[in-house]
Amino acid sequence: MSEQRLDELVAELAAARPVLDDVARARVGAVLQAACRAEAGGEGDADGDTDGVGDGGREGEGDADRDAAAALARANRRRWAVAAAAAAAVLVVVAFALRGGGRHSIVVVDAIPPAEIGELADGALLSAPRGATVQGQIHGASLTLYGPGWAARRADKIIVDADAFVVDRSPSAGSGTGTGTGSGTGSGSDAYRSAAAPTGDPPGRPAPAAPPIELQLRTATIHVQFATFSVYDSHPLQVTVLRGEILLSCAGAAKDRRVTAGTSATCGPVKTAAASPSVGAGGDAATGTPSPLPAVAADPIAAESAAGRAAATDPVGLAEDRAAATASQGSAANRTAPIVAPIVAPSSAANRTAPSSAPSAAPNRVAATASPDSSADRVGPGTQATSRAALAGSTAAAGGRAVAKPPPAPPGSAATSKPTRRPAGQPAAGAADRETDAAVTVEGVSAFPFAGSAAPPATPADANIGVAAPPPETAATGAAIGAATGAAVTPAERYAAAERLIARDAAAARAALRAMAAEAPEAPEAAPALLDLARLAAAAGDEAAAQAALTQLSAHPGAAALAMPAAYLRCTLEHTRDAYRMCLAAFRAAFPDSPRDAEVLAALAIATARGGACAAAAPLFAESTRRYPQGPKAADVRGWRAHCEAGK
Amino acid sequence: VTAALRRTPPALDAELATAAAIGDAEAFGELYTRYADRVFARITHLIGPGSDREDVLQQVFLELHRALPRFRGDAAVSTFLYRITINVAFDHLRRRKRRAGDHDPAALDALIDGDPTPEDRARRRQQLAQVFALLEQIKPAKRVAFVLVAVEGMSLAEAAELIGASPDAVKQRVLHARRELVELLAASERRTAGRLS
């Protein structure tokens, strides 16, 4: 009797399906990262190797073996420490040699011949994956990007977000080469066409055919007429002018700075805005030190995006899926979130491509795509003709193909990237919105935010609504944050304090997480904090903030450990059924062993069937029924399967 | 897209292990991503559904990180990792005081797969609590062997390889564990019957 009972109990235990929840995964991942980093840096055992755990549990082996193994491990660590110290010394020397003793980290640029691309059309995107170099012409300026990064042309602006880039604009090569439609027509830099406009090289020379252009960066704006300068988007941002002169406007600075040939200027150090509920007011006007990001309200693009999002309705009836996904996201009730997204493979999966997260029915948009399935659209390094053809087609082919790979939407394109979200009656922001969002991609570009290479960076607009800038609710919840996190000093303590807030006050938790991630962006705890932040934002319906947090997370060194939950969360944020479905499919491909596979498979099958593709859904239904007969959506799967079969 | 993704072969475990051994943090992160769930499931079976599972999981991967430079590729990375898992869990059980077995119902609930009825869920939760309570009462060596063979369905040879003992030794431990568990269960049932009468 007891034996039979024991067998029942053992069978029950064997049927148990322990699932590592995302928070625990993130926490352990963060600790591991810190510990591994400490060990690699020769700082000894971060977790206390003296606890005797080691390999000591192995039976049948003596203490001598254990001691020998430990000694070997210690010796290895010492060797690594020496190697790391030597490497650091070499790096310091190289940094000083290359940057004149600057105190910023260098950007290592491989000697890769740049893929040259001609004058970009308005709205087109120039992007370069990590380690690659891409060169293009924008407004007559030669722009060389060292990836990862991207640049886009918007009217009379150039929007750039890259690790490093060089701009060369000269009277001979610059003027008259632009083919865009917006050159000199925008209003953004009108003030700089006055006497304050930079004249550059040669000084004082009038250049009616080449008005000053404006480069909009994450934390600064640069006005240039003729100059050659480099920008290292490190912390803080550093600009070095080699020829001519520029006007540098750091975000939050009281006045612009004129930087002339042979000099450098920085925007920073970056201060966090956590202590200030007034976003963007944290700058140091006296010194020109900027606050990290401009105010949300001051950014019409972000405001437009926010307004569009607020006015948006569920365009494809995904509310039901979203509700289900929201209910299943995370273990804690307040960590719920919707789904979507480009799936993100772990960091090593640099070559994977992702499905589009853009609406597939946008009629006036074309895009060069990196999809390996569509060779006609492929743009690779050195395929200049192809790139140009794609660009040319982007302006000519109205009613062109659906976008297969969405470019990271630069400011001003927020509405165009999701056209269904534009409030009715709102006019397009400019010609760019009516024309194209062409994406010029180079081989290796991945839409996987965590793929390590060419992760689509946060746009300035995203940054405005992103992590570093507390939204207005910060003020309302400031007291709660202070009460909860006042004693927290280290990032770990701050994260723990913020985590405790999640259950009590989601808004305060968001603000605390945002502040923590902004003030300690490199801390291991910043990664789970960003994921939590994204979840909370998604649960609160603030999808822009959720996307921004996920984008920032994708750039964090600890993103790999959170790739799966982040990818899942991105899926929940998709807005079109096709994108949602493709995202789920890619998620399954990237994470075949996901503990959420049952849920994702069921959602994928149902979404496919909902789209009317019962034939395509049939194998998914079969797999779901076979593998997860009692899965979380088993009843729904059975219902939809019956519905499809009845339809036959 | 799915087809395209499937055509991209993921890095082999051995490649990741080699890269991680020379300090590639991304490779190690990938290993963590791949195996965290499976290791966590095994840890749960071995030590129960307590909150200390996260600590053990963390310890396992720390040990893996330290041990990777010694990994010669004689066995699969998964085997290497599971061996570390067994060792760490075993040490944890040895150091941990035996608990009364009052597990968090929520933690037990999380182990229950599917969407059972409330009654079924309660029954299964009770069974899980009982089996974990029983396992707490036997010695760690027997417990580990029993879980690997009886719960996870490993052969004696597989379990012996992971534990680092001979198959005969493992067999003896499993038999002893089973005998003790049956006796404990019978005693428990007698006590229950006595209280009811």
Short mmCIF file of N, CA, C and O in Angstrom, two decimals, chain A residues 140-181:
data_model
loop_
_atom_site.label_atom_id
_atom_site.label_comp_id
_atom_site.label_asym_id
_atom_site.label_seq_id
_atom_site.Cartn_x
_atom_site.Cartn_y
_atom_site.Cartn_z
N GLY A 140 25.02 66.80 -48.35
CA GLY A 140 26.33 67.16 -48.85
C GLY A 140 27.46 66.91 -47.89
O GLY A 140 28.61 67.19 -48.19
N ALA A 141 27.13 66.39 -46.75
CA ALA A 141 28.17 66.06 -45.77
C ALA A 141 28.49 64.58 -45.88
O ALA A 141 27.59 63.75 -45.99
N SER A 142 29.77 64.31 -45.85
CA SER A 142 30.17 62.90 -45.86
C SER A 142 30.14 62.41 -44.41
O SER A 142 30.84 62.93 -43.55
N LEU A 143 29.32 61.40 -44.18
CA LEU A 143 29.14 60.90 -42.82
C LEU A 143 29.66 59.47 -42.76
O LEU A 143 29.19 58.60 -43.50
N THR A 144 30.63 59.25 -41.93
CA THR A 144 31.18 57.90 -41.77
C THR A 144 30.78 57.38 -40.40
O THR A 144 31.15 57.96 -39.37
N LEU A 145 30.03 56.31 -40.41
CA LEU A 145 29.53 55.73 -39.16
C LEU A 145 30.39 54.53 -38.79
O LEU A 145 30.68 53.68 -39.62
N TYR A 146 30.75 54.46 -37.55
CA TYR A 146 31.40 53.26 -37.02
C TYR A 146 30.37 52.56 -36.15
O TYR A 146 29.95 53.10 -35.13
N GLY A 147 29.99 51.41 -36.60
CA GLY A 147 28.87 50.74 -35.94
C GLY A 147 29.20 50.23 -34.56
O GLY A 147 30.37 50.11 -34.20
N PRO A 148 28.17 49.95 -33.79
CA PRO A 148 26.78 50.02 -34.22
C PRO A 148 26.26 51.44 -34.20
O PRO A 148 26.59 52.21 -33.31
N GLY A 149 25.43 51.71 -35.16
CA GLY A 149 24.84 53.03 -35.17
C GLY A 149 24.02 53.26 -36.42
O GLY A 149 23.98 52.41 -37.32
N TRP A 150 23.39 54.39 -36.45
CA TRP A 150 22.57 54.72 -37.59
C TRP A 150 22.49 56.23 -37.74
O TRP A 150 22.78 56.98 -36.80
N ALA A 151 22.11 56.63 -38.92
CA ALA A 151 21.88 58.04 -39.16
C ALA A 151 20.71 58.16 -40.12
O ALA A 151 20.48 57.28 -40.94
N ALA A 152 19.98 59.21 -39.96
CA ALA A 152 18.83 59.43 -40.83
C ALA A 152 18.74 60.89 -41.21
O ALA A 152 19.19 61.76 -40.45
N ARG A 153 18.16 61.12 -42.34
CA ARG A 153 18.00 62.49 -42.80
C ARG A 153 16.54 62.88 -42.63
O ARG A 153 15.65 62.19 -43.07
N ARG A 154 16.34 63.98 -41.97
CA ARG A 154 14.99 64.49 -41.77
C ARG A 154 15.00 65.96 -42.12
O ARG A 154 15.57 66.77 -41.39
N ALA A 155 14.37 66.28 -43.19
CA ALA A 155 14.33 67.68 -43.64
C ALA A 155 15.74 68.24 -43.61
O ALA A 155 16.64 67.70 -44.24
N ASP A 156 15.96 69.28 -42.82
CA ASP A 156 17.29 69.87 -42.82
C ASP A 156 18.13 69.37 -41.66
O ASP A 156 19.09 70.00 -41.27
N LYS A 157 17.74 68.25 -41.10
CA LYS A 157 18.48 67.71 -39.96
C LYS A 157 19.10 66.37 -40.32
O LYS A 157 18.64 65.67 -41.22
N ILE A 158 20.12 66.05 -39.59
CA ILE A 158 20.67 64.70 -39.64
C ILE A 158 20.57 64.15 -38.22
O ILE A 158 21.08 64.78 -37.28
N ILE A 159 19.94 63.04 -38.10
CA ILE A 159 19.79 62.44 -36.77
C ILE A 159 20.76 61.27 -36.70
O ILE A 159 20.73 60.37 -37.55
N VAL A 160 21.60 61.30 -35.73
CA VAL A 160 22.67 60.30 -35.66
C VAL A 160 22.69 59.67 -34.27
O VAL A 160 22.51 60.36 -33.26
N ASP A 161 22.90 58.39 -34.27
CA ASP A 161 23.13 57.69 -33.01
C ASP A 161 24.11 56.56 -33.30
O ASP A 161 23.74 55.55 -33.88
N ALA A 162 25.35 56.79 -32.95
CA ALA A 162 26.36 55.79 -33.25
C ALA A 162 27.46 55.87 -32.20
O ALA A 162 27.60 56.87 -31.51
N ASP A 163 28.21 54.80 -32.12
CA ASP A 163 29.33 54.81 -31.18
C ASP A 163 30.31 55.91 -31.54
O ASP A 163 30.85 56.59 -30.68
N ALA A 164 30.55 56.04 -32.81
CA ALA A 164 31.46 57.08 -33.27
C ALA A 164 31.14 57.40 -34.72
O ALA A 164 30.68 56.53 -35.46
N PHE A 165 31.35 58.62 -35.09
CA PHE A 165 31.18 58.97 -36.49
C PHE A 165 32.00 60.20 -36.82
O PHE A 165 32.41 60.95 -35.93
N VAL A 166 32.25 60.34 -38.11
CA VAL A 166 33.03 61.48 -38.58
C VAL A 166 32.21 62.19 -39.65
O VAL A 166 31.62 61.55 -40.52
N VAL A 167 32.17 63.48 -39.56
CA VAL A 167 31.45 64.28 -40.54
C VAL A 167 32.45 65.16 -41.27
O VAL A 167 33.29 65.80 -40.63
N ASP A 168 32.32 65.16 -42.57
CA ASP A 168 33.20 66.01 -43.37
C ASP A 168 32.33 66.77 -44.35
O ASP A 168 31.72 66.19 -45.25
N ARG A 169 32.29 68.06 -44.16
CA ARG A 169 31.48 68.89 -45.08
C ARG A 169 32.35 70.04 -45.55
O ARG A 169 32.83 70.83 -44.73
N SER A 170 32.57 70.07 -46.82
CA SER A 170 33.44 71.11 -47.37
C SER A 170 32.74 71.79 -48.53
O SER A 170 31.84 71.23 -49.14
N PRO A 171 33.17 73.01 -48.84
CA PRO A 171 32.48 73.75 -49.91
C PRO A 171 32.54 73.03 -51.24
O PRO A 171 31.59 73.04 -52.01
N SER A 172 33.63 72.39 -51.50
CA SER A 172 33.78 71.77 -52.81
C SER A 172 32.93 70.53 -52.95
O SER A 172 32.20 70.36 -53.92
N ALA A 173 33.02 69.69 -51.96
CA ALA A 173 32.31 68.41 -52.07
C ALA A 173 30.91 68.48 -51.50
O ALA A 173 30.06 67.68 -51.83
N GLY A 174 30.70 69.42 -50.65
CA GLY A 174 29.44 69.39 -49.93
C GLY A 174 28.28 69.99 -50.67
O GLY A 174 27.23 69.38 -50.78
N SER A 175 28.45 71.14 -51.17
CA SER A 175 27.28 71.84 -51.68
C SER A 175 26.81 71.25 -52.99
O SER A 175 27.57 70.84 -53.84
N GLY A 176 25.53 71.23 -53.10
CA GLY A 176 24.96 70.85 -54.37
C GLY A 176 24.87 69.38 -54.63
O GLY A 176 24.35 68.96 -55.63
N THR A 177 25.34 68.58 -53.72
CA THR A 177 25.28 67.15 -53.97
C THR A 177 24.05 66.51 -53.39
O THR A 177 23.75 65.38 -53.64
N GLY A 178 23.35 67.22 -52.58
CA GLY A 178 22.19 66.62 -51.95
C GLY A 178 21.05 66.42 -52.94
O GLY A 178 20.85 67.20 -53.86
N THR A 179 20.37 65.36 -52.74
CA THR A 179 19.22 65.08 -53.58
C THR A 179 17.93 65.11 -52.80
O THR A 179 16.88 64.85 -53.31
N GLY A 180 18.04 65.38 -51.55
CA GLY A 180 16.83 65.32 -50.73
C GLY A 180 15.92 66.48 -51.00
O GLY A 180 16.24 67.43 -51.71
N THR A 181 14.79 66.38 -50.40
CA THR A 181 13.78 67.39 -50.65
C THR A 181 13.72 68.44 -49.57
O THR A 181 13.11 69.46 -49.74
#
